[in-house]
Amino acid sequence: MRLVVFLTAASLPIAGAVAAEPILSPGFRFSEQTGEALYSNACQACHMGNGEGATGAGQYPALARNPKLETAAYPTYVVLKGQKAMPAAGRLMTDEQVAAVVNYVRTHFGNDYGPPTTAEQVKQAR
Amino acid sequence: MYQAMTSLGYAAESGYKGRIRLEGDPKGASVLVLGAGLAGLAAALELRQAGYKVTVLEFNNRAGGRNWSLRGGDSYTELGGATQKCEFDAGLYLNPGPWRIPYHHNGLLDYCRRLGVTLEPFQQLNHNAYLHSAKAFGGQPRRIREIKTDFQGHTSELLAKVVQKGQLDELVTKEDREVLLESLRWWGVLDRNYAYKAGLITSEFRGYERDPGGGLGAEPVAGEVIGLSDILQSRLWRGLSSFAAYEFQTTMFQPVGGMGRIGEAFTREVGDLITYNARVTRIAQGEKSVTVTYQDTTAPGATHQVSADWCVCTIPLSILSQIDVQVGDPMLAAIAAVPYASSVKIGLQFKRRFWEEDEQIFGGISYTDLPIRQISYPSNDFNTTGKGVLLGCYTWNGANSYELTSMSPQQRIERALDCGMQIHPQYRREFETGISVAWHRSPFTLGCAGDWTEDARRQHYDNLCQIDGRIVLAGEHASYIPAWQEGAILSALDAIGRLHKRVVQG
């Protein structure tokens, strides 16, 4: 059997660097519950394994060390409503899931922001 | 005029009005076209023929954009840095983007005619392909012909019973009731008592347990029909609508050799106008001209500028919304209003065409509730002994599409094989090599296609399509047929038609 050859540009981190196991949800909505699992199976598609974002003809903004995450309201809004080309991925998540993933990105990838948001606050923003 | 074109055969289902006539002298005016996908290529071709000086900037090192086929020897680097080398055998390909052309996409079909792109039928509906649910019939797939015939038969029987009990007397006249019963017998293959039952008559539609043959022992055997409740609870009936939709009705087409043949044919016409590896960073306009700033991605650092009298910008909104574009607020708001769909396609090469040899599936699509959603069998080279490439996954939005995008290319193929095994146990034994394209990781689109909501359309669509000073936008995102190539073509023709009018009227 011949195998597909996978090369990786040496200067770039490999996609899938986040440790959480890849998941395929049984339905149309995300079944992942923890912030880590949601990040690595949803957000990582564009924002990449270490929150570093990516650049092609346009960019996916880095979430790593991103001061825009200082208040929870902003990432909550973006996840719920989408922004420019970013789809409103939060429509495929419960309020609890949105809170979990928002809290995750605000406390990982070099971010250390509090206090955590709650499902109730997400519900208000939805 | 319209009637004349209709009588000439240009009955414009898609809104295509026949070959565009840009009459009047543009007097040496220049146009800068941004993006060499189908919208940009069609614009460049027509504008040059009308007498414009045309320049095209393209981000990729090839033209065609999402009109694209991956063939053996090609390599593709996605955002995140993973590079896949396509190792398909000669003649085999994956169309990562568009892969089928409805018969009523007249604009695209006309360009195929003009550019000499040979088409062949694309099999959308194959009655012998499968409908599958991991949660129904013990995970065993069912042939489409069985589900379709049995579902139609059972529902016809139910309706006939209701009619016979007089429960529709208030809704249907006596004369119509008689014809209705007769039609239900025809439509549902019911017996003379209006019952749907297993037998050689229903087998003529749903297929046999053993097909009629020749010589001794060749008598056909009818199979059991699938019970109504089993069909209803299986949800397999959902798959039937995939074939009924107008955009999927027969006859559909594909270019011989891969969808990318269309972009390649355009490139033969206008390739000399294209500057490749150009990453646009700014689009400015003044009273008299448009100036575009771009970087050569093969020589990072240096920026270049090019100016023209007019600009046709076909850059996807996912990217354009990040570029400094000098247009008015209404168009800026429109550019920022369209999310881009998630989609993943995976091509799998197998040592032999087991779907044909073992299962008599020649083209068409099997639908499943597994994350891969569908398996499409090649619509070409039927009944040959060679290898074949299946479309082993095609997602559109939903959690699975994001999840597959988040995986490495190798993980995607592993998952596609795991899923496909549940429908075709031959998968692992026959698999050779595969390649995946997750559209949110595509460097040149950052997504699959414009995913308009009705609200966004009401608020922004007209503002997106208006000419703003010297700039007009085009592409599938500026159409009511998003994600279809016809949308890109029609939008480009409409844009340059309006632009030309403005130019010749001074």
XYZ file of C-alpha atoms in Angstrom:
632
model
C 0.000 0.000 0.000
C 1.308 3.394 -0.900
C 0.838 6.029 1.718
C 0.039 9.647 1.227
C 3.085 11.785 1.848
C 2.506 14.461 4.445
C 5.056 17.209 4.588
C 4.949 20.017 7.075
C 6.607 23.373 6.675
C 9.370 23.293 9.266
C 8.703 26.786 10.552
C 5.028 26.227 11.285
C 3.453 24.260 14.116
C 1.649 21.133 13.029
C -2.119 21.352 12.978
C -3.546 19.246 15.765
C -0.983 20.329 18.337
C -3.687 20.586 20.994
C -3.768 17.372 22.961
C -7.531 16.715 23.026
C -8.642 13.708 21.017
C -10.375 14.458 17.709
C -14.108 13.922 18.029
C -16.835 13.510 15.451
C -20.160 14.540 16.956
C -23.122 12.229 16.287
C -25.447 15.078 15.285
C -25.393 18.446 13.526
C -24.402 20.273 16.742
C -21.179 20.021 18.712
C -21.216 17.226 21.295
C -17.917 18.266 22.942
C -18.483 19.678 26.425
C -15.170 20.947 27.805
C -13.529 24.136 26.628
C -10.460 22.208 25.556
C -12.449 19.696 23.480
C -14.558 22.428 21.892
C -11.506 24.488 21.045
C -9.568 21.647 19.507
C -12.500 20.340 17.437
C -14.171 23.570 16.396
C -12.041 26.705 16.793
C -8.820 24.946 15.841
C -10.188 24.530 12.290
C -9.207 28.141 11.627
C -7.395 29.517 14.682
C -5.019 26.515 14.728
C -3.692 24.242 17.471
C -1.886 26.826 19.554
C -4.201 29.730 18.869
C -1.625 31.142 16.512
C -4.053 31.872 13.656
C -2.932 31.612 10.051
C -2.163 33.746 7.045
C -3.043 33.136 3.416
C -4.661 35.626 1.065
C -6.300 36.818 4.282
C -5.776 36.005 7.936
C -7.289 34.107 10.804
C -6.444 36.247 13.795
C -4.258 34.738 16.486
C -6.083 34.119 19.759
C -2.748 33.607 21.513
C -1.761 36.606 23.621
C -4.731 38.522 22.290
C -5.754 41.561 24.404
C -9.192 41.600 22.771
C -10.016 38.619 24.994
C -9.688 40.708 28.145
C -13.443 41.052 28.553
C -15.539 37.927 28.054
C -18.274 39.879 26.286
C -16.267 40.293 23.094
C -15.348 36.643 22.373
C -18.849 35.628 23.525
C -20.374 37.980 20.975
C -18.113 36.760 18.167
C -18.808 33.083 18.891
C -22.571 33.701 19.059
C -22.994 36.110 16.152
C -19.968 35.476 13.963
C -17.863 38.285 12.599
C -17.232 39.114 8.961
C -16.550 35.708 7.329
C -16.464 33.845 10.641
C -19.652 31.798 11.002
C -21.720 31.993 14.163
C -20.351 28.690 15.472
C -22.101 29.265 18.801
C -25.407 28.439 17.103
C -24.191 24.840 17.127
C -23.438 25.001 20.876
C -25.415 25.310 24.111
C -24.918 28.304 26.403
C -22.763 26.091 28.636
C -20.558 25.083 25.712
C -20.082 28.676 24.567
C -19.115 29.711 28.100
C -16.681 26.793 28.357
C -14.882 27.583 25.107
C -14.772 31.328 25.775
C -13.290 30.692 29.198
C -10.812 28.275 27.679
C -9.353 30.711 25.128
C -9.243 33.475 27.756
C -7.049 31.320 30.014
C -4.849 29.535 27.470
C -2.370 30.361 24.703
C -0.675 33.002 26.810
C -3.965 34.606 27.879
C -4.784 34.895 31.576
C -8.062 36.750 31.832
C -10.833 36.512 34.404
C -13.422 36.349 35.745
C -14.955 33.470 33.798
C -18.217 33.997 31.964
C -21.288 31.908 32.755
C -23.958 30.130 30.730
C -26.417 32.690 32.073
C -24.351 35.547 30.654
C -24.111 33.733 27.326
C -27.866 33.306 27.312
C -28.299 37.062 27.804
C -25.942 37.774 24.910
C -27.421 35.215 22.525
C -35.444 40.576 -27.295
C -36.047 38.039 -24.565
C -38.597 36.222 -26.685
C -36.168 36.126 -29.586
C -33.516 34.557 -27.404
C -35.977 32.074 -26.002
C -36.879 30.987 -29.504
C -33.175 30.706 -30.332
C -32.738 28.280 -27.493
C -31.434 30.624 -24.821
C -34.454 30.087 -22.582
C -32.604 31.517 -19.671
C -33.450 29.412 -16.636
C -30.438 30.735 -14.754
C -30.879 34.300 -15.983
C -28.238 33.905 -18.672
C -29.088 36.156 -21.588
C -26.799 34.623 -24.161
C -23.324 35.703 -25.106
C -22.659 39.169 -23.754
C -22.460 42.026 -26.288
C -20.321 44.887 -25.052
C -21.080 47.289 -27.869
C -19.403 50.678 -28.111
C -15.776 51.738 -27.970
C -14.134 51.753 -24.539
C -11.470 54.045 -26.107
C -8.510 52.305 -24.586
C -9.907 52.191 -21.056
C -8.108 49.819 -18.723
C -9.564 47.344 -16.228
C -7.851 45.622 -13.365
C -9.429 42.260 -12.533
C -8.699 40.902 -9.058
C -8.897 37.128 -8.808
C -8.624 34.562 -11.600
C -11.476 32.285 -10.611
C -14.311 31.784 -13.050
C -15.759 35.269 -12.407
C -12.432 36.985 -13.005
C -11.555 34.825 -15.991
C -14.887 35.411 -17.713
C -14.631 39.153 -17.029
C -11.083 39.266 -18.415
C -12.013 37.337 -21.538
C -15.038 39.470 -22.387
C -13.461 42.822 -21.513
C -10.403 42.169 -23.640
C -12.588 41.168 -26.570
C -14.525 44.407 -26.117
C -11.307 46.397 -26.476
C -10.237 47.029 -22.897
C -6.678 46.828 -21.642
C -6.984 44.094 -19.009
C -4.667 43.073 -16.192
C -5.462 40.230 -13.766
C -3.944 39.681 -10.319
C -4.212 36.185 -8.802
C -3.125 35.000 -5.342
C -2.485 31.375 -6.333
C 0.196 30.189 -8.730
C -2.573 28.899 -11.000
C -5.848 30.225 -12.358
C -9.297 28.727 -11.845
C -9.795 29.416 -8.143
C -12.305 26.955 -6.736
C -12.692 25.488 -10.239
C -9.943 23.039 -9.531
C -8.980 19.378 -9.862
C -6.272 17.684 -7.810
C -4.415 15.092 -9.874
C -1.405 12.860 -9.325
C 1.731 14.971 -8.894
C -0.128 18.021 -7.569
C 0.593 19.217 -4.090
C -1.538 21.368 -1.837
C -0.516 23.251 1.289
C -3.347 24.236 3.577
C -3.394 26.906 6.250
C -1.543 25.544 9.249
C 1.236 24.330 6.973
C 0.307 20.725 6.189
C 1.251 19.832 2.625
C -0.368 16.903 0.870
C 1.059 15.425 -2.261
C -1.595 13.895 -4.481
C -0.529 10.411 -5.486
C -3.487 9.441 -7.647
C -2.790 7.415 -10.774
C -2.905 9.103 -14.172
C -6.424 10.098 -15.198
C -7.826 10.078 -11.647
C -8.702 13.242 -9.766
C -10.619 14.905 -6.962
C -12.675 18.038 -7.609
C -12.265 19.778 -4.232
C -14.701 22.520 -5.176
C -17.542 22.375 -7.698
C -18.010 18.942 -9.216
C -21.313 18.949 -11.128
C -23.124 21.256 -13.509
C -26.943 21.440 -13.675
C -28.396 21.473 -17.191
C -29.964 24.885 -16.540
C -26.680 26.614 -15.730
C -26.694 28.036 -19.225
C -23.915 30.575 -18.766
C -21.345 28.041 -17.667
C -22.490 25.565 -20.308
C -22.096 28.237 -22.989
C -18.505 28.924 -21.927
C -17.800 25.180 -22.006
C -19.085 25.150 -25.598
C -17.095 28.225 -26.608
C -13.884 27.055 -24.938
C -14.107 23.485 -26.161
C -14.518 21.857 -22.739
C -15.921 18.370 -23.350
C -18.681 17.348 -20.973
C -19.992 13.961 -19.910
C -23.026 13.050 -17.793
C -22.651 13.358 -14.029
C -24.737 10.706 -12.294
C -26.541 12.326 -9.395
C -29.211 9.677 -8.894
C -28.281 6.009 -9.051
C -31.133 3.787 -7.856
C -28.628 1.107 -6.977
C -26.540 3.304 -4.684
C -27.282 3.272 -0.958
C -29.113 5.096 1.745
C -27.482 4.386 5.071
C -27.951 5.144 8.727
C -25.719 3.793 11.461
C -28.861 3.641 13.613
C -31.163 1.731 11.241
C -31.323 -1.806 9.796
C -28.446 -2.901 12.023
C -26.204 -0.422 10.238
C -26.717 -2.171 6.905
C -27.159 0.118 3.890
C -30.306 -0.133 1.762
C -30.539 0.351 -1.975
C -32.185 3.601 -2.988
C -34.618 1.731 -5.275
C -35.892 -0.323 -2.311
C -36.467 2.638 -0.010
C -38.003 4.727 -2.780
C -40.381 2.043 -4.070
C -41.403 0.754 -0.644
C -41.916 4.231 0.802
C -44.011 5.228 -2.201
C -45.949 1.963 -2.039
C -46.791 2.117 1.655
C -47.838 5.763 1.599
C -49.961 5.156 -1.506
C -51.686 2.247 0.237
C -52.448 4.420 3.258
C -53.858 7.191 1.122
C -55.958 4.700 -0.847
C -57.443 3.383 2.413
C -58.368 6.868 3.515
C -60.029 7.533 0.152
C -61.942 4.246 0.301
C -63.211 4.982 3.795
C -64.702 8.182 2.432
C -62.482 10.337 4.615
C -61.506 12.578 1.721
C -65.002 12.985 0.353
C -65.140 16.623 1.390
C -61.824 17.440 -0.235
C -61.959 15.432 -3.469
C -64.867 15.095 -5.908
C -66.303 11.674 -6.703
C -64.838 11.768 -10.233
C -61.404 12.697 -8.918
C -61.557 10.058 -6.181
C -61.827 7.328 -8.795
C -58.892 8.674 -10.739
C -56.936 9.236 -7.535
C -57.329 5.578 -6.580
C -56.279 4.516 -10.049
C -53.233 6.796 -9.935
C -52.225 5.479 -6.513
C -52.218 1.966 -7.928
C -49.863 3.134 -10.672
C -47.677 5.364 -8.506
C -47.441 3.013 -5.547
C -47.496 -0.306 -7.463
C -50.535 -1.466 -5.464
C -52.453 -4.671 -6.165
C -56.149 -4.731 -7.187
C -57.136 -4.396 -3.524
C -54.945 -1.313 -3.220
C -52.432 -3.151 -1.058
C -48.653 -2.802 -1.372
C -47.161 -6.298 -1.165
C -44.003 -8.193 -1.982
C -44.190 -9.917 -5.346
C -42.898 -9.973 -8.887
C -44.909 -6.863 -9.817
C -43.353 -4.687 -7.106
C -39.996 -6.313 -7.905
C -40.195 -4.722 -11.330
C -39.648 -1.438 -9.493
C -37.785 -2.220 -6.271
C -35.633 -5.013 -7.691
C -35.575 -8.764 -7.025
C -34.159 -11.117 -4.470
C -32.909 -13.012 -7.535
C -33.049 -11.325 -10.933
C -34.744 -13.102 -13.842
C -32.171 -15.039 -15.862
C -31.914 -17.387 -18.839
C -32.145 -21.173 -19.179
C -32.845 -23.638 -16.368
C -33.458 -22.380 -12.843
C -33.700 -18.794 -14.056
C -37.027 -17.991 -12.491
C -36.993 -14.632 -10.670
C -37.492 -14.453 -6.913
C -39.180 -11.438 -5.361
C -37.665 -9.977 -2.209
C -39.430 -8.961 0.977
C -40.588 -5.365 1.119
C -39.359 -3.160 3.943
C -42.090 -2.252 6.440
C -43.443 1.291 6.604
C -42.501 1.786 10.238
C -38.956 0.602 9.566
C -38.595 3.113 6.739
C -40.133 5.955 8.720
C -38.000 5.352 11.814
C -34.827 4.847 9.783
C -35.116 8.404 8.432
C -33.646 7.073 5.196
C -36.472 8.831 3.315
C -34.546 12.041 3.926
C -32.042 10.967 1.302
C -34.700 10.836 -1.397
C -35.103 14.602 -1.561
C -31.439 14.984 -2.542
C -32.349 13.729 -5.975
C -35.614 15.596 -6.364
C -34.238 19.132 -6.040
C -34.193 21.232 -9.216
C -30.469 21.862 -8.986
C -29.787 18.110 -8.893
C -32.228 16.919 -11.532
C -31.099 15.142 -14.662
C -29.152 15.873 -16.779
C -26.118 16.989 -14.807
C -22.663 17.264 -16.352
C -18.985 17.133 -15.494
C -16.033 18.063 -17.698
C -14.084 15.069 -19.003
C -10.837 14.961 -17.014
C -11.993 17.015 -14.032
C -13.834 20.251 -13.286
C -10.509 22.090 -13.458
C -10.608 21.725 -17.235
C -12.843 24.808 -17.375
C -10.371 27.048 -15.588
C -7.579 25.588 -17.709
C -9.523 26.365 -20.888
C -10.106 29.958 -19.787
C -6.411 30.226 -18.964
C -5.494 29.272 -22.514
C -7.478 32.338 -23.622
C -6.437 34.926 -21.053
C -3.448 33.410 -19.218
C -1.168 36.057 -20.727
C -3.040 38.737 -18.749
C -2.514 37.132 -15.342
C 0.086 38.003 -12.705
C 0.260 35.052 -10.280
C 1.314 34.914 -6.624
C -0.115 38.371 -6.064
C -1.527 39.006 -2.595
C -3.672 42.133 -2.683
C -3.303 44.344 0.394
C -4.997 47.605 -0.602
C -7.560 48.798 -3.130
C -7.691 52.584 -3.472
C -9.623 54.718 -5.891
C -9.725 58.352 -6.909
C -11.506 60.524 -9.455
C -9.718 59.008 -12.398
C -8.311 55.617 -11.465
C -8.040 52.634 -9.163
C -4.721 51.701 -7.574
C -4.120 48.258 -6.111
C -1.224 47.409 -3.843
C -0.029 43.815 -3.722
C 2.794 41.622 -2.534
C 4.559 39.011 -4.607
C 4.250 35.958 -2.337
C 7.378 34.435 -3.918
C 9.407 37.502 -2.960
C 7.966 38.667 0.365
C 8.672 42.149 1.594
C 8.468 44.150 -1.591
C 5.125 45.701 -2.474
C 3.927 46.548 -5.955
C 1.282 48.853 -7.275
C -0.791 48.704 -10.394
C -3.338 51.228 -11.603
C -6.215 51.114 -14.043
C -9.285 53.128 -14.935
C -11.652 50.525 -13.481
C -11.558 47.498 -11.209
C -13.561 44.259 -11.236
C -12.863 42.682 -7.849
C -13.717 38.987 -7.459
C -11.786 38.410 -4.222
C -13.896 36.301 -1.826
C -15.548 38.395 0.875
C -13.761 36.336 3.524
C -10.562 38.000 2.319
C -11.870 41.266 0.918
C -13.357 42.074 4.340
C -9.791 42.189 5.703
C -8.342 44.329 2.916
C -8.232 48.118 3.033
C -10.783 48.859 0.292
C -11.678 52.422 -0.570
C -15.409 52.141 -1.127
C -18.404 53.680 0.587
C -19.848 52.491 3.887
C -22.801 50.603 2.358
C -20.492 48.394 0.294
C -18.058 47.996 3.198
C -20.926 46.828 5.404
C -22.027 44.382 2.726
C -18.494 43.009 2.347
C -18.430 42.330 6.104
C -21.880 40.747 6.265
C -21.371 37.296 4.769
C -20.023 34.314 6.725
C -18.232 31.607 4.758
C -19.467 28.026 4.828
C -17.463 25.122 6.179
C -16.974 22.186 3.837
C -14.631 19.207 3.604
C -14.045 16.918 0.667
C -11.906 13.800 0.676
C -10.810 11.821 -2.381
C -9.842 8.163 -1.903
C -8.084 6.025 -4.500
C -8.797 2.288 -4.479
C -6.989 -0.547 -6.222
C -10.125 -1.678 -7.968
C -13.599 -0.363 -8.670
C -15.224 -2.668 -6.107
C -18.418 -0.594 -6.047
C -18.924 -1.555 -9.684
C -17.464 -5.074 -9.606
C -19.038 -6.252 -6.344
C -22.073 -4.033 -5.916
C -23.111 -2.905 -9.426
C -22.982 0.763 -8.470
C -22.078 2.797 -11.539
C -21.857 6.439 -10.556
C -24.291 8.242 -8.300
C -24.183 9.014 -4.611
C -24.813 7.044 -1.425
C -26.087 9.152 1.460
C -25.371 8.381 5.122
C -25.808 9.961 8.541
C -22.149 9.213 9.292
C -19.829 12.250 9.437
C -18.729 11.741 5.804
C -22.391 12.374 4.741
C -21.946 10.932 1.268
C -19.889 8.685 -0.956
C -19.895 9.589 -4.632
C -18.832 7.050 -7.224
C -17.016 8.199 -10.373
C -19.289 9.059 -13.303
C -16.668 8.070 -15.866
C -14.665 5.045 -17.041
C -17.549 2.727 -16.173
C -17.045 -1.024 -16.231
C -13.281 -0.845 -16.597
C -10.838 -2.953 -14.625
C -8.621 -0.100 -13.466
C -8.456 1.869 -10.254
C -10.893 4.522 -9.199
C -11.222 7.525 -6.927
C -14.282 7.940 -4.735
C -15.426 11.150 -3.186
C -15.288 9.675 0.312
C -16.603 12.650 2.277
C -18.488 15.844 1.514
C -19.617 17.864 4.483
C -21.422 21.188 4.426
C -21.522 23.167 7.693
C -22.486 21.383 10.913
C -20.183 20.194 13.699
C -18.568 17.387 11.687
C -17.335 19.809 9.053
C -15.478 21.870 11.672
C -14.223 18.753 13.409
C -12.800 17.265 10.218
C -11.232 20.617 9.334
C -9.553 20.678 12.750
C -7.857 17.331 12.078
C -4.620 16.725 10.232
C -5.050 15.528 6.628
C -4.011 12.027 7.704
C -6.590 11.925 10.504
C -9.309 13.030 8.070
C -8.521 10.155 5.732
C -8.464 7.659 8.608
C -11.908 8.831 9.717
C -13.230 8.717 6.154
C -12.023 5.112 5.894
C -13.590 4.178 9.254
C -16.926 5.594 8.110
C -16.773 4.201 4.598
C -16.015 0.699 5.952
C -19.491 0.664 7.475
C -21.000 0.932 4.003
C -18.347 -0.813 1.896
C -16.370 -3.437 3.877
C -13.876 -3.564 0.976
C -12.511 -0.122 1.922
C -9.457 -0.994 4.017
C -8.363 -3.857 1.792
C -8.545 -1.835 -1.404
C -7.457 1.637 -0.243
C -4.271 3.103 -1.683
C -4.018 6.862 -1.217
C -6.137 9.864 -0.449
C -6.232 13.646 -0.261
C -8.486 16.075 1.571
C -9.441 19.704 1.169
C -10.998 21.420 4.181
C -12.206 24.711 2.785
C -11.759 26.790 5.912
C -8.076 25.913 5.610
C -7.878 26.998 1.983
C -5.350 29.864 1.798
C -7.064 31.475 -1.187
C -10.653 31.499 0.092
C -10.671 31.043 3.899
C -13.913 29.108 3.528
C -16.027 27.367 0.954
C -18.549 29.916 -0.250
C -20.629 32.864 0.829
C -23.268 31.647 3.276
C -25.898 34.384 2.967
C -28.806 34.595 5.361
C -32.073 36.034 4.079
C -31.708 38.966 6.463
C -28.210 39.779 5.256
C -29.372 39.586 1.660
C -32.235 41.996 2.241
C -29.949 44.443 3.964
C -26.746 44.183 1.951
C -26.989 42.320 -1.359
C -27.813 45.307 -3.579
C -25.110 47.393 -1.900
C -22.618 44.634 -2.602
C -23.467 44.557 -6.300
C -23.662 48.314 -7.002
C -20.751 49.941 -8.793
C -18.904 52.025 -6.204
C -17.008 54.758 -8.025
C -14.679 52.782 -10.247
C -14.969 49.437 -8.449
C -17.477 46.644 -8.985
C -17.526 43.271 -7.229
C -18.255 39.887 -8.794
C -18.151 36.215 -7.825
C -20.498 33.559 -6.501
C -20.918 35.730 -3.405
C -22.546 38.409 -5.610
C -25.229 36.046 -6.889
C -28.388 34.262 -5.828
C -26.710 30.945 -6.707
C -24.009 30.891 -4.052
C -21.382 28.141 -4.241
C -22.308 27.367 -7.833
C -20.042 28.329 -10.718
C -23.037 29.718 -12.595
C -23.371 32.335 -9.871
C -19.792 33.466 -10.494
C -20.321 33.630 -14.268
C -23.648 35.475 -14.139
C -22.403 37.920 -11.554
C -19.304 38.692 -13.646
C -21.335 39.242 -16.814
C -23.794 41.487 -15.004
C -20.969 43.485 -13.419
C -19.030 44.090 -16.633
C -22.224 44.860 -18.546
C -23.037 47.675 -16.126
C -19.425 48.816 -15.991
C -19.190 48.943 -19.780
C -22.350 50.986 -20.010
C -20.864 53.520 -17.649
C -17.608 53.629 -19.626
C -19.143 54.165 -23.065
C -21.630 56.710 -21.741
C -18.687 58.634 -20.300
